[in-house]
Tab-separated table of C-alpha atoms in Angstrom:
chain	number	residue	atom	x	y	z
A	380	GLU	CA	-14.015	-0.729	13.762
A	381	ASP	CA	-12.784	0.885	10.549
A	382	GLN	CA	-14.127	-0.658	7.352
A	383	VAL	CA	-13.361	-0.040	3.709
A	384	THR	CA	-15.409	-1.658	0.923
A	385	GLN	CA	-14.622	-1.311	-2.764
A	386	SER	CA	-16.971	-2.057	-5.625
A	387	PRO	CA	-17.128	-3.562	-8.109
A	388	GLU	CA	-14.528	-6.309	-7.528
A	389	ALA	CA	-13.732	-6.359	-11.227
A	390	LEU	CA	-14.535	-4.108	-14.166
A	391	ARG	CA	-14.037	-4.767	-17.840
A	392	LEU	CA	-14.167	-1.702	-20.094
A	393	GLN	CA	-13.825	-1.010	-23.771
A	394	GLU	CA	-11.245	1.619	-24.622
A	395	GLY	CA	-12.955	5.012	-24.348
A	396	GLU	CA	-15.788	3.697	-22.135
A	397	SER	CA	-15.831	5.881	-19.009
A	398	SER	CA	-16.754	4.414	-15.626
A	399	SER	CA	-16.468	4.905	-11.865
A	400	LEU	CA	-15.051	2.875	-8.997
A	401	ASN	CA	-16.537	3.158	-5.528
A	402	CYS	CA	-14.878	3.116	-2.100
A	403	SER	CA	-17.239	3.169	0.888
A	404	TYR	CA	-15.701	3.683	4.301
A	405	THR	CA	-16.678	3.706	7.956
A	406	VAL	CA	-14.285	5.398	10.356
A	407	SER	CA	-14.634	7.341	13.574
A	408	GLY	CA	-12.629	10.186	12.098
A	409	LEU	CA	-10.823	10.585	8.784
A	410	ARG	CA	-7.186	11.656	8.554
A	411	GLY	CA	-7.003	10.922	4.845
A	412	LEU	CA	-8.227	8.681	2.027
A	413	PHE	CA	-5.768	7.382	-0.528
A	414	TRP	CA	-6.056	5.905	-4.003
A	415	TYR	CA	-3.299	3.666	-5.308
A	416	ARG	CA	-2.816	1.829	-8.582
A	417	GLN	CA	-1.137	-1.595	-8.530
A	418	ASP	CA	0.138	-3.541	-11.531
A	419	PRO	CA	0.626	-7.323	-11.195
A	420	GLY	CA	3.729	-8.207	-9.179
A	421	LYS	CA	4.515	-4.534	-8.460
A	422	GLY	CA	4.076	-2.276	-5.448
A	423	PRO	CA	1.153	0.141	-5.144
A	424	GLU	CA	1.698	3.437	-6.937
A	425	PHE	CA	0.285	6.535	-5.246
A	426	LEU	CA	-2.409	8.391	-7.176
A	427	PHE	CA	-4.352	10.737	-4.885
A	428	THR	CA	-4.916	11.832	-1.301
A	429	LEU	CA	-8.233	13.354	-0.207
A	430	TYR	CA	-8.693	14.863	3.229
A	431	SER	CA	-12.160	16.383	3.475
A	432	ALA	CA	-15.643	15.970	2.002
A	433	GLY	CA	-16.125	17.881	-1.228
A	434	GLU	CA	-12.487	17.616	-2.220
A	435	GLU	CA	-11.656	16.568	-5.793
A	436	LYS	CA	-8.344	15.783	-7.492
A	437	GLU	CA	-7.505	15.014	-11.117
A	438	LYS	CA	-4.626	13.422	-12.940
A	439	GLU	CA	-4.817	12.723	-16.661
A	440	ARG	CA	-7.872	10.468	-17.191
A	441	LEU	CA	-8.483	9.931	-13.459
A	442	LYS	CA	-10.541	12.026	-11.067
A	443	ALA	CA	-11.088	11.265	-7.385
A	444	THR	CA	-13.905	12.693	-5.272
A	445	LEU	CA	-14.761	12.407	-1.593
A	446	THR	CA	-17.939	12.570	0.492
A	447	LYS	CA	-18.383	11.815	4.182
A	448	LYS	CA	-19.097	8.145	3.451
A	449	GLU	CA	-17.484	7.291	0.140
A	450	SER	CA	-15.009	8.146	-2.545
A	451	PHE	CA	-15.246	7.667	-6.285
A	452	LEU	CA	-12.472	7.195	-8.795
A	453	HIS	CA	-13.734	8.234	-12.208
A	454	ILE	CA	-11.889	6.942	-15.255
A	455	THR	CA	-12.636	9.038	-18.344
A	456	ALA	CA	-12.036	7.570	-21.815
A	457	PRO	CA	-9.743	4.823	-20.479
A	458	LYS	CA	-6.878	3.339	-22.455
A	459	PRO	CA	-5.457	-0.195	-22.189
A	460	GLU	CA	-2.567	1.151	-20.085
A	461	ASP	CA	-5.114	2.061	-17.394
A	462	SER	CA	-5.581	-1.660	-16.754
A	463	ALA	CA	-4.567	-2.336	-13.135
A	464	THR	CA	-5.958	-2.992	-9.671
A	465	TYR	CA	-7.052	0.210	-7.974
A	466	LEU	CA	-6.774	0.212	-4.187
A	467	CYS	CA	-8.515	2.569	-1.786
A	468	ALA	CA	-7.042	3.043	1.696
A	469	VAL	CA	-8.246	4.999	4.701
A	470	HIS	CA	-6.191	6.478	7.511
A	471	SER	CA	-8.418	7.028	10.524
A	472	THR	CA	-7.864	9.155	13.586
A	473	ASP	CA	-7.978	5.959	15.678
A	474	SER	CA	-4.949	4.411	13.982
A	475	TRP	CA	-1.736	6.411	14.154
A	476	GLY	CA	0.298	4.766	11.399
A	477	LYS	CA	-2.004	2.171	9.888
A	478	LEU	CA	-3.850	2.337	6.571
A	479	GLN	CA	-7.005	0.252	6.200
A	480	PHE	CA	-7.088	-1.039	2.624
A	481	GLY	CA	-10.087	-2.086	0.612
A	482	ALA	CA	-9.925	-5.314	-1.384
A	483	GLY	CA	-9.377	-3.419	-4.618
A	484	THR	CA	-11.072	-3.177	-8.001
A	485	GLN	CA	-9.400	-4.964	-10.898
A	486	VAL	CA	-9.861	-2.943	-14.085
A	487	VAL	CA	-9.243	-4.378	-17.544
A	488	VAL	CA	-9.462	-2.036	-20.549
A	489	THR	CA	-9.613	-3.728	-23.946
A	490	PRO	CA	-8.775	-2.049	-27.269
B	801	ASP	CA	12.000	11.615	-6.325
B	802	THR	CA	9.591	9.253	-4.530
B	803	GLU	CA	11.593	6.068	-4.918
B	804	VAL	CA	11.700	3.249	-2.404
B	805	THR	CA	14.174	0.549	-3.413
B	806	GLN	CA	13.768	-3.060	-2.330
B	807	THR	CA	16.225	-5.909	-2.770
B	808	PRO	CA	16.183	-8.630	-3.823
B	809	LYS	CA	13.294	-8.616	-6.299
B	810	HIS	CA	12.836	-12.370	-5.957
B	811	LEU	CA	13.882	-14.783	-3.213
B	812	VAL	CA	13.497	-18.535	-2.874
B	813	MET	CA	14.356	-20.067	0.468
B	814	GLY	CA	13.988	-23.305	2.330
B	815	MET	CA	12.287	-23.579	5.683
B	816	THR	CA	15.625	-23.823	7.516
B	817	ASN	CA	17.290	-20.883	5.772
B	818	LYS	CA	18.010	-17.421	7.132
B	819	LYS	CA	17.650	-14.524	4.711
B	820	SER	CA	17.082	-10.775	4.820
B	821	LEU	CA	15.036	-8.336	2.793
B	822	LYS	CA	16.320	-4.798	2.385
B	823	CYS	CA	14.603	-1.478	1.795
B	824	GLU	CA	16.111	1.954	1.201
B	825	GLN	CA	14.695	5.443	0.735
B	826	HIS	CA	16.310	8.856	0.401
B	827	MET	CA	13.256	11.082	0.749
B	828	GLY	CA	14.051	12.042	4.331
B	829	HIS	CA	11.065	10.061	5.588
B	830	ARG	CA	11.236	9.012	9.248
B	831	ALA	CA	8.414	6.436	9.120
B	832	MET	CA	9.002	3.112	7.380
B	833	TYR	CA	6.663	0.149	6.987
B	834	TRP	CA	6.676	-3.544	6.117
B	835	TYR	CA	3.604	-5.070	4.457
B	836	LYS	CA	2.778	-8.580	3.333
B	837	GLN	CA	0.565	-9.109	0.299
B	838	LYS	CA	-0.909	-12.412	-0.834
B	839	ALA	CA	-2.253	-12.877	-4.358
B	840	LYS	CA	-5.520	-11.042	-5.081
B	841	LYS	CA	-5.513	-9.501	-1.581
B	842	PRO	CA	-4.687	-5.999	-0.326
B	843	PRO	CA	-1.446	-5.300	1.553
B	844	GLU	CA	-1.455	-6.240	5.266
B	845	LEU	CA	0.592	-4.163	7.666
B	846	MET	CA	3.300	-6.023	9.569
B	847	PHE	CA	5.548	-3.419	11.216
B	848	VAL	CA	5.946	0.350	11.481
B	849	TYR	CA	9.123	2.188	12.471
B	850	SER	CA	9.057	5.819	13.501
B	851	TYR	CA	12.340	7.686	14.059
B	852	GLU	CA	14.116	4.319	13.861
B	853	LYS	CA	12.071	2.852	16.720
B	854	LEU	CA	9.516	0.082	16.352
B	855	SER	CA	6.091	1.691	16.814
B	856	ILE	CA	3.682	-0.970	15.580
B	857	ASN	CA	3.973	-4.762	15.466
B	858	GLU	CA	0.771	-6.290	14.117
B	859	SER	CA	1.245	-9.528	16.106
B	860	VAL	CA	3.669	-10.865	13.526
B	861	PRO	CA	5.322	-14.256	14.287
B	862	SER	CA	8.853	-14.027	15.659
B	863	ARG	CA	10.260	-15.762	12.577
B	864	PHE	CA	10.009	-12.266	11.043
B	865	SER	CA	12.445	-9.841	12.682
B	866	PRO	CA	12.538	-6.203	11.550
B	867	GLU	CA	15.469	-3.857	11.940
B	868	CYS	CA	15.912	-0.155	11.199
B	869	PRO	CA	19.676	0.563	11.337
B	870	ASN	CA	19.305	4.199	10.265
B	871	SER	CA	16.739	6.643	8.915
B	872	SER	CA	17.179	5.454	5.302
B	873	LEU	CA	17.315	1.685	5.724
B	874	LEU	CA	14.862	-0.980	6.789
B	875	ASN	CA	15.565	-4.695	6.947
B	876	LEU	CA	13.365	-7.717	7.471
B	877	HIS	CA	15.219	-10.785	8.743
B	878	LEU	CA	13.615	-14.121	7.938
B	879	HIS	CA	14.226	-17.407	9.757
B	880	ALA	CA	12.456	-20.760	9.784
B	881	LEU	CA	9.666	-19.593	7.514
B	882	GLN	CA	6.722	-21.719	6.485
B	883	PRO	CA	5.389	-22.244	2.939
B	884	GLU	CA	2.343	-20.116	3.837
B	885	ASP	CA	4.713	-17.165	4.300
B	886	SER	CA	5.227	-17.073	0.537
B	887	ALA	CA	3.989	-13.658	-0.602
B	888	LEU	CA	4.982	-10.260	-1.969
B	889	TYR	CA	6.702	-8.267	0.790
B	890	LEU	CA	6.353	-4.531	0.403
B	891	CYS	CA	8.254	-1.723	2.043
B	892	ALA	CA	6.828	1.786	2.290
B	893	SER	CA	7.927	5.100	3.724
B	894	SER	CA	6.260	8.361	4.689
B	895	GLN	CA	6.707	11.425	6.777
B	896	VAL	CA	5.737	10.672	10.358
B	897	PRO	CA	1.988	11.303	10.806
B	898	GLU	CA	1.670	14.300	13.133
B	899	GLY	CA	-1.490	15.433	14.896
B	900	ALA	CA	-4.648	14.884	12.886
B	901	TRP	CA	-2.909	14.796	9.511
B	902	SER	CA	-2.044	11.820	7.379
B	903	ASN	CA	0.968	11.407	5.157
B	904	ILE	CA	1.370	9.629	1.862
B	905	GLN	CA	2.991	6.224	2.019
B	906	TYR	CA	5.245	5.501	-0.955
B	907	PHE	CA	5.768	1.853	-1.768
B	908	GLY	CA	8.669	-0.065	-3.213
B	909	ALA	CA	8.281	-2.656	-5.966
B	910	GLY	CA	8.382	-5.479	-3.436
B	911	THR	CA	10.258	-8.740	-2.937
B	912	ARG	CA	8.524	-11.864	-4.229
B	913	LEU	CA	9.303	-14.535	-1.620
B	914	SER	CA	8.809	-18.247	-2.164
B	915	VAL	CA	9.312	-20.636	0.756
B	916	LEU	CA	9.870	-24.262	-0.219
């Protein structure tokens, strides 16, 4: 069965204090791994898709990387507006249209 | 433009009411999804439509009835809901996953539903 585990559950950072979020996954075959950002009471906002081990993508202060067992979301010099819940989701070859979401990491960045 | 529009933003209904949630996208996507999200939890898939046909029903109770009248619209009809059905209901759309590839799901802002 597909499993997605995110750690830590919550992360409190000072502005400018870089850190990384982890997404560990177990799937029979990977179609794609997705990172979303979700603000309270809003829908998830797409950040990145990664398809194969070794792939990296960047957007502003965020960088996502992928290995065969996990993905990292690196936040470099975060600002308060980076505060959100970050969700990792996996699309496996066993599930045609279904994403398996992790529980998310809640990030709070203080000035 | 990657916008998925959901209406209404908020909905309060009694357990005997009938209401509908609406979702619209104009990205040409032929896969559309309904998710339910409780507080502090990830989204849970409810239904998937592909080319306007129901492809996945995640054993959702019949008090939730989805409808896809055309390739841009998705409705969720609600009837005789329970208080535990109170949640954020999210709509998403994507290109239809073909072969071994995956496609990005774009989410709407959601409808906050409260059942009294």
